[in-house]
Short mmCIF file of C-alpha atoms in Angstrom, two decimals:
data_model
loop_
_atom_site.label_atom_id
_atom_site.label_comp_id
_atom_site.label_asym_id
_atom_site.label_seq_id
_atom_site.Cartn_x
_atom_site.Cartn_y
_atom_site.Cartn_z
CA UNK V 1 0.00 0.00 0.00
CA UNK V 2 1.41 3.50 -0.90
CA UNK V 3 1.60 5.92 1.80
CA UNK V 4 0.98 9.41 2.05
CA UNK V 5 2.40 12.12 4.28
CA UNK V 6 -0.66 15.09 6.13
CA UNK V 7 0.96 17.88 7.26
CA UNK V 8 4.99 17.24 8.35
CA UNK V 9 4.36 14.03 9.96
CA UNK V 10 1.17 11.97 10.05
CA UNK V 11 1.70 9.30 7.15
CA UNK V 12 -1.68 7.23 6.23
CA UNK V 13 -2.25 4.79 3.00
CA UNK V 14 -2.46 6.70 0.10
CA UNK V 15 -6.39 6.11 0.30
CA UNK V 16 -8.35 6.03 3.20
CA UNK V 17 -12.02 4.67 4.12
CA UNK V 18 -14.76 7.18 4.57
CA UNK V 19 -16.40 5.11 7.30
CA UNK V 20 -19.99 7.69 7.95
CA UNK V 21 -21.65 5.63 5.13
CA UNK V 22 -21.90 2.29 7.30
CA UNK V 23 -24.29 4.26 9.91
CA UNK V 24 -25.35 7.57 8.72
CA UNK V 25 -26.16 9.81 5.45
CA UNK V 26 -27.11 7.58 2.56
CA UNK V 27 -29.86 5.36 4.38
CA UNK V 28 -30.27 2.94 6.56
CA UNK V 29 -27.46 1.73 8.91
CA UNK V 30 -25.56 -1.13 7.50
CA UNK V 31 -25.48 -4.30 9.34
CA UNK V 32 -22.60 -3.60 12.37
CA UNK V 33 -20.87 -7.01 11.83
CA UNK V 34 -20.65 -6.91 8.25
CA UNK V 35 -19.26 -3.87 8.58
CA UNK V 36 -16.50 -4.85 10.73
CA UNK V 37 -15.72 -7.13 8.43
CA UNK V 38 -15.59 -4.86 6.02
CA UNK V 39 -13.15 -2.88 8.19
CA UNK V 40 -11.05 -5.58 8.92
CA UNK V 41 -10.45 -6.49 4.71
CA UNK V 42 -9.58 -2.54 4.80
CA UNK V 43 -6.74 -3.23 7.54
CA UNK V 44 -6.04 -6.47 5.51
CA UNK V 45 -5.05 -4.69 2.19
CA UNK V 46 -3.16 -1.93 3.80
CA UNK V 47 -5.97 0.86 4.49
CA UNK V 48 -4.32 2.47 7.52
CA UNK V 49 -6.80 5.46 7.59
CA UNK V 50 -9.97 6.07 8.77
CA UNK V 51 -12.48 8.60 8.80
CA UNK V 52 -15.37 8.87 11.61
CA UNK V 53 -16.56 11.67 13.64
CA UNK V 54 -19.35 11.75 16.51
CA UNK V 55 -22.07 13.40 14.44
CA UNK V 56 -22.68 10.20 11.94
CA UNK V 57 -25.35 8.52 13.82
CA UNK V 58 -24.79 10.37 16.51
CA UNK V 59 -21.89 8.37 17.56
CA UNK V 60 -22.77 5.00 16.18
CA UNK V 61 -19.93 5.50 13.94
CA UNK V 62 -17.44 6.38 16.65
CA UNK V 63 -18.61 3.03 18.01
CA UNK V 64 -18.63 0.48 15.21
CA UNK V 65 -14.89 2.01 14.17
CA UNK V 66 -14.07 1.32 17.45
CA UNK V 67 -15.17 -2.10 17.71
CA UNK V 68 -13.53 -3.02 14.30
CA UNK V 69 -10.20 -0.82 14.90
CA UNK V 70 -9.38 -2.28 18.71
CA UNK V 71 -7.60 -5.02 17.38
CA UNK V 72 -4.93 -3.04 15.57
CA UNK V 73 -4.25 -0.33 17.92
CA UNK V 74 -1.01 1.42 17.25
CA UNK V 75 -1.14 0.30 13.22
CA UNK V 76 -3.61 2.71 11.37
CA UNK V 77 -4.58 6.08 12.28
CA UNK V 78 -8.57 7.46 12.93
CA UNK V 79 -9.80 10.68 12.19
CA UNK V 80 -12.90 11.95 14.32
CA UNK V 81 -14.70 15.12 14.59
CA UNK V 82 -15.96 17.60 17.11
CA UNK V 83 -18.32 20.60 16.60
CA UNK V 84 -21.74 20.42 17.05
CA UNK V 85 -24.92 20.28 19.85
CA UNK V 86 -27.26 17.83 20.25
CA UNK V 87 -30.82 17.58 21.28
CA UNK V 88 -32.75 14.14 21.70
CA UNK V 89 -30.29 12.50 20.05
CA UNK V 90 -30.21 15.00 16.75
CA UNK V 91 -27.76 17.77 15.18
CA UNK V 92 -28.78 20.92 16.47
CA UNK V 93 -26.09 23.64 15.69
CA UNK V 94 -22.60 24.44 15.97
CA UNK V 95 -20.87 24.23 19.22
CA UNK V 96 -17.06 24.77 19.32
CA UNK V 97 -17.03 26.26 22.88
CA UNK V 98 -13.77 25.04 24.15
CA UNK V 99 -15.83 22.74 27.00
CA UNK V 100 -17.60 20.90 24.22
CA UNK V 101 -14.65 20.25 22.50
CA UNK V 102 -13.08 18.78 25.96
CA UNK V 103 -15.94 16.53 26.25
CA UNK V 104 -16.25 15.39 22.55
CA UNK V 105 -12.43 14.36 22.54
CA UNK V 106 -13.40 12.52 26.21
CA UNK V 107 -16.06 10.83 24.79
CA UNK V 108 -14.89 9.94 21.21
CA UNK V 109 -11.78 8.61 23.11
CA UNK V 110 -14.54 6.14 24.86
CA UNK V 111 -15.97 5.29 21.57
CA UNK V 112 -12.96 4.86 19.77
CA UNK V 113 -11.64 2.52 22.55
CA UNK V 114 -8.31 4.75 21.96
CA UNK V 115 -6.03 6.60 24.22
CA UNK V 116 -5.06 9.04 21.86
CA UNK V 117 -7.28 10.60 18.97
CA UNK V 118 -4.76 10.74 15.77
CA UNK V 119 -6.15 13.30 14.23
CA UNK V 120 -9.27 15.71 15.59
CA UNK V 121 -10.99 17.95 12.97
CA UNK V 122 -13.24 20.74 13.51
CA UNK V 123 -16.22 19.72 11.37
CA UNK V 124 -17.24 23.15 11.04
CA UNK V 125 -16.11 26.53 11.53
CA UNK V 126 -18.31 27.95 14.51
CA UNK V 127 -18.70 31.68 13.80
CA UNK V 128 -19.52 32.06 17.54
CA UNK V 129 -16.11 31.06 18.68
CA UNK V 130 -13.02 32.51 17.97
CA UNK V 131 -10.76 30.38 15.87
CA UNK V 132 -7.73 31.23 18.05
CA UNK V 133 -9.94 29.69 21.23
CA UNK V 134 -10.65 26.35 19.39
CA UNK V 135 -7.06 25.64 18.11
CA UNK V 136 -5.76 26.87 21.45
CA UNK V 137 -8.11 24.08 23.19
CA UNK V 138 -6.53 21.25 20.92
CA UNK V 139 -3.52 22.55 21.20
CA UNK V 140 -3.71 21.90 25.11
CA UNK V 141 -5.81 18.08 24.58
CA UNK V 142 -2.27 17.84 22.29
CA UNK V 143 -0.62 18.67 25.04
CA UNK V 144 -2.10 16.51 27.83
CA UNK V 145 -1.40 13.50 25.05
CA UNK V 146 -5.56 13.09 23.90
CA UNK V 147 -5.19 14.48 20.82
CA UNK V 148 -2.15 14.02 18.41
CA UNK V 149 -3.09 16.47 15.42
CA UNK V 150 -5.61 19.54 14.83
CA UNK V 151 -7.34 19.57 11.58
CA UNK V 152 -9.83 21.65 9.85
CA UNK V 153 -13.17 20.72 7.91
CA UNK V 154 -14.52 23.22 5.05
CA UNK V 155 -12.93 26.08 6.58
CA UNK V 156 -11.96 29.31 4.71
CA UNK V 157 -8.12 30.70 3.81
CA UNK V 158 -8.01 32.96 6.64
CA UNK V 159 -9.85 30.66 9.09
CA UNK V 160 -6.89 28.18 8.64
CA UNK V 161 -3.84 30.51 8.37
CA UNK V 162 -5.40 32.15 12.05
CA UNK V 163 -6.14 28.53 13.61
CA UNK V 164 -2.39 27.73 12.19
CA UNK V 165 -0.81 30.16 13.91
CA UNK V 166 -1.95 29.17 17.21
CA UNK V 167 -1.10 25.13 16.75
CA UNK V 168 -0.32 23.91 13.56
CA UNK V 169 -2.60 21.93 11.27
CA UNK V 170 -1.75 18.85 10.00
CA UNK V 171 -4.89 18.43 7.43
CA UNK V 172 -7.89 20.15 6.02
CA UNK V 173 -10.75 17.95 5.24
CA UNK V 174 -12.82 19.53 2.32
CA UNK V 175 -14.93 18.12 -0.54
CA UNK V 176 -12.68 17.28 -3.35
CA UNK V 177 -13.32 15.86 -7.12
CA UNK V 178 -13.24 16.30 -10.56
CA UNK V 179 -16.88 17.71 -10.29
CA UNK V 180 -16.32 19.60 -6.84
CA UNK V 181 -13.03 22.01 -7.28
CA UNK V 182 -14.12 25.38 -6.11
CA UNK V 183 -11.04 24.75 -3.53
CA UNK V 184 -8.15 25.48 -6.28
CA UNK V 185 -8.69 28.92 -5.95
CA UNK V 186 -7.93 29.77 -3.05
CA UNK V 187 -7.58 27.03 -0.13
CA UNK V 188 -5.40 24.38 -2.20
CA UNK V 189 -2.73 27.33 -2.36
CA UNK V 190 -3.17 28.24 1.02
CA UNK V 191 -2.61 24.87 2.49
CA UNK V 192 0.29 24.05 0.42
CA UNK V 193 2.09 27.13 1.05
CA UNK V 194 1.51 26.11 4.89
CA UNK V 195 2.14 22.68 4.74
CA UNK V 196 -0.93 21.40 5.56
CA UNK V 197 -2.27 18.12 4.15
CA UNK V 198 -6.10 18.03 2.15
CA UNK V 199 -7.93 15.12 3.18
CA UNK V 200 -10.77 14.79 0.23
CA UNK V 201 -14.15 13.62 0.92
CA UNK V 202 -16.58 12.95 -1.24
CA UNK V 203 -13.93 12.27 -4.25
CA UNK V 204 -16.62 9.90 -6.11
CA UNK V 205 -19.30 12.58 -5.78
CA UNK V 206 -21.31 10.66 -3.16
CA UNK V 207 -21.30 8.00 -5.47
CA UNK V 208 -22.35 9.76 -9.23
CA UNK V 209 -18.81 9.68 -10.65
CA UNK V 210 -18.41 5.81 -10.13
CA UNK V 211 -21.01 5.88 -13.21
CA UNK V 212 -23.68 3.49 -10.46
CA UNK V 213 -25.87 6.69 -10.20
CA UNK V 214 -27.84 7.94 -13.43
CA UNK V 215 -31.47 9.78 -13.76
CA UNK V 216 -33.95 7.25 -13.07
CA UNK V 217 -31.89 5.93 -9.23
CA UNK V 218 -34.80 6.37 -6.59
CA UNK V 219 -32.61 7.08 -3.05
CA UNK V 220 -33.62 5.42 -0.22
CA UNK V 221 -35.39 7.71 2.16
CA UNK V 222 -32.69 8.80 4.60
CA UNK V 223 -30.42 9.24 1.76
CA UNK V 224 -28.80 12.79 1.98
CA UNK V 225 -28.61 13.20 -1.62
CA UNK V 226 -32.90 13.56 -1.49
CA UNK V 227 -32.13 16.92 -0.53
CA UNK V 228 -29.01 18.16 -2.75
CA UNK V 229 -29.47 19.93 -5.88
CA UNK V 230 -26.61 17.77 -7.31
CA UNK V 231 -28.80 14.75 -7.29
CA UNK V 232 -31.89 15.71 -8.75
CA UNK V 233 -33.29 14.03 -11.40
CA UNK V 234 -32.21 16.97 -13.98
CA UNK V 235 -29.14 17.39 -12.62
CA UNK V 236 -28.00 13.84 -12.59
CA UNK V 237 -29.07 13.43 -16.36
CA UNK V 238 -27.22 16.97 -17.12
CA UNK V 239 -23.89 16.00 -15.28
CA UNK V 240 -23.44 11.99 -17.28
CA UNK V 241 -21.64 14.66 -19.64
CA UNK V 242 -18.83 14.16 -17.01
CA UNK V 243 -19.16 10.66 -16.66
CA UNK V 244 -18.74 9.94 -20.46
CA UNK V 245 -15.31 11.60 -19.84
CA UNK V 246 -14.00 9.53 -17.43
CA UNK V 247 -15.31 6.24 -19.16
CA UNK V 248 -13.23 7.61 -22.16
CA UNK V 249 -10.34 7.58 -20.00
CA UNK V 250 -11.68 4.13 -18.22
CA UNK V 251 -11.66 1.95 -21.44
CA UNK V 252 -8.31 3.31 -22.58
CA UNK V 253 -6.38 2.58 -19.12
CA UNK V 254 -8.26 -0.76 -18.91
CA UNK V 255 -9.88 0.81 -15.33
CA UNK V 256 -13.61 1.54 -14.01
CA UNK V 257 -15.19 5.45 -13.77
CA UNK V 258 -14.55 5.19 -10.14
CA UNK V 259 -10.69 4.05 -10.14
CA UNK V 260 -10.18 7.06 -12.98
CA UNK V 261 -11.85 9.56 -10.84
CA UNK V 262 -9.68 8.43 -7.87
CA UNK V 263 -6.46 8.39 -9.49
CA UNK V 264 -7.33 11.97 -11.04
CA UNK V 265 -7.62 13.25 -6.92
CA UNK V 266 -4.47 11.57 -6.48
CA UNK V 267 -2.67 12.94 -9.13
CA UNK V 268 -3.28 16.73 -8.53
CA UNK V 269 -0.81 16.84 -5.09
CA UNK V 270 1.07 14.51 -3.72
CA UNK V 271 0.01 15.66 0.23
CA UNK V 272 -4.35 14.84 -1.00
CA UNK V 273 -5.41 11.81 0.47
CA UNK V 274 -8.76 10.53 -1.27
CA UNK V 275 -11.55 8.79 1.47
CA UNK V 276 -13.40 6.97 -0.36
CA UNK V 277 -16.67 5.48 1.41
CA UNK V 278 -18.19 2.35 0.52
CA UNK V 279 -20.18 -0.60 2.42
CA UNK V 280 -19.57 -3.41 -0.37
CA UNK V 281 -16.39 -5.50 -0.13
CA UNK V 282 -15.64 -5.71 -3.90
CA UNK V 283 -16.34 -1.40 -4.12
CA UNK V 284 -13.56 -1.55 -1.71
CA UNK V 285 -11.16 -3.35 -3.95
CA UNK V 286 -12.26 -1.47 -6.94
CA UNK V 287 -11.75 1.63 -5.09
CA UNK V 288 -7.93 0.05 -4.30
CA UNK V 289 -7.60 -0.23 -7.49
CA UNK V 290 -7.09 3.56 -8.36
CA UNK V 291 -3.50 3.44 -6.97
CA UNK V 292 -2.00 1.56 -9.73
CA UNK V 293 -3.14 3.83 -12.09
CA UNK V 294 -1.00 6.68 -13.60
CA UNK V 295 -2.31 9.20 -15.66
CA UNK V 296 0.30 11.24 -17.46
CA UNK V 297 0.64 14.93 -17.52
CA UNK V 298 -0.55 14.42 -21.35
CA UNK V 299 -3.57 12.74 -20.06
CA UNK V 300 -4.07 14.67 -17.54
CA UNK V 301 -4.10 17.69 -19.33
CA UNK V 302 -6.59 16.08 -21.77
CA UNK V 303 -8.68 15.60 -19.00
CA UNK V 304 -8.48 19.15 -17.82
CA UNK V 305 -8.99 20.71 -21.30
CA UNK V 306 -12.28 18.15 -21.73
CA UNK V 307 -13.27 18.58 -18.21
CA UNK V 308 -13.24 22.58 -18.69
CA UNK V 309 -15.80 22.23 -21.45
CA UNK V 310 -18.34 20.57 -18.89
CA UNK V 311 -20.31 22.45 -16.87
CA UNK V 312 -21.63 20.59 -13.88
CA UNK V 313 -24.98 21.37 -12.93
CA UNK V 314 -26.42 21.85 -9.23
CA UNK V 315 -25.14 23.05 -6.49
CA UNK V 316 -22.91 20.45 -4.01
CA UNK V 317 -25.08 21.50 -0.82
CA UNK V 318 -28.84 23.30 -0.20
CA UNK V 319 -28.05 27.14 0.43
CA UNK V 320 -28.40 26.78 4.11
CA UNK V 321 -25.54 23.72 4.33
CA UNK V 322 -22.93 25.66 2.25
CA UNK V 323 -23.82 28.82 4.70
CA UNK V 324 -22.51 26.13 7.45
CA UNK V 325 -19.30 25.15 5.73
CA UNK V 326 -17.45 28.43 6.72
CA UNK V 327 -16.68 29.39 3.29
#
């Protein structure tokens, strides 16, 4: 397995596993055993990162990553989340007051079954709470030994150069793919020239660039993408202009649309670390897959030029979730 390095020091596989899938977002919650399993083929074939946080469930993600990672303690790294309230058991708002995020890393530490958290992210940028206050609060958990790296999710240029002064971070965790890249403007640049690694979620487009998502797919009824603009029907039938792109590319490098969409993440910097999610064994290994894959700076370019011509259509989030990203 290829390894990739977030931030100065924090080296994970190449690709990670997007774990929120198994419990939370896209219908649902997956049987818990057979997605240990699934965990455990990830550890098996070298996946040494993984991506939870307490707000997929709530926290029945902390706790079925927990039960599948406590046998290999010390050999792959997990990435949780703080950030929010909750009410009966739902999402209600931000909440980075430096107590919350005390008691999230205490009880994510609990559900993790870890003594350290390897990486803790923000999940969103709280405009209630000083940046400076929340990266000063991990950067005392890092000091007491709870937390070994600060990262940010979605947050904006000068949210992370302020949070970086005050304890470095080791790795933003934005949306990143060939259909989401309104990051290259301005964060990718800011990041690199601070050293700070991009974590990219949703690098399959919540499934639509792995070409097993086209106009007439009914989602179940929990399923986030209900509620996107990306995913309605019109939308989905207007965007399989980008998926004829990377099929082009598929039958030429003898690969799937999902392995050519990967490799395209992981070609753009060598500090991006795709997390792919997935609840299906053989996804998994397709998903693997992507790493053997080189696409040339001829192709790539190709790609780029064809890709320009495309426009996607629909928003990523609603207008009230991108308000929340702290963009």
């Amino acid at each position: 397995m290829k390894k990739r390095i977030l931030g100065n020091e924090l080296e994970v596989s190449a690709l990670g596993l997007g774990c929120m899938g198994m419990s939370f977002g896209y219908g649902p919650a997956k049987d818990t055993q057979e997605m240990v399993q699934l965990i455990h083929k990830a550890v098996e074939i070298g996946v040494t990162f993984f991506d939870t946080a307490e707000v997929y469930g709530p926290y029945t993600n902390e706790l079925l990553v927990g039960e599948a990672l406590e046998l290999f303690k010390g050999k792959v790294k997990i990435a949780t989340k703080f950030g929010f309230n909750f009410v009966d058991g739902k999402m209600a708002g931000l909440n980075s007051r430096p107590e919350n995020i005390k008691k999230v890393a205490e009880e994510s530490l609990k559900r993790l079954r870890v003594e350290t958290l390897d990486l803790f992210y923000q999940h969103r940028v709280d405009p209630n709470v000083p940046i400076e206050d929340v990266a000063g609060t991990v950067k005392d958990l890092i000091t007491e030994g709870k937390v070994q790296h600060f990262g940010l999710s979605e947050a904006g240029a000068n949210t992370i150069r302020s949070a970086h002064k005050e304890q470095a971070v080791t790795a933003l965790q934005s949306e990143y793919s060939m259909w989401t890249r309104k990051h290259e403007a301005e964060i990718i640049p800011t990041i690199e020239e601070l050293g700070i690694g991009l974590v990219a979620y949703s690098p399959l487009g919540k499934g639509f660039l792995s070409g097993k998502i086209d106009a007439n797919t009914i989602f179940q009824e929990e399923d986030i993408r209900n509620v996107l603009p990306r995913y309605t029907e019109e939308a989905r039938a207007a965007n399989e202009k980008l998926l004829e792109l990377l099929n082009d590319f598929a039958l030429r490098k003898e690969a799937t649309a999902a392995q050519i969409a990967l490799a395209w993440v992981l070609a753009q910097k060598p500090w991006i670390v795709p997390i792919p999610g997935t609840t299906k064994a053989h996804r998994l290994a397709e998903n693997m897959g992507a790493m053997d894959i080189e696409l040339s700076e001829a192709e790539l370019q190709e790609m780029e030029s064809a890709s320009a011509q495309i426009k996607v259509v629909g928003e990523r989030y609603t207008e009230q979730m991108e308000a929340a990203t702290g963009l």
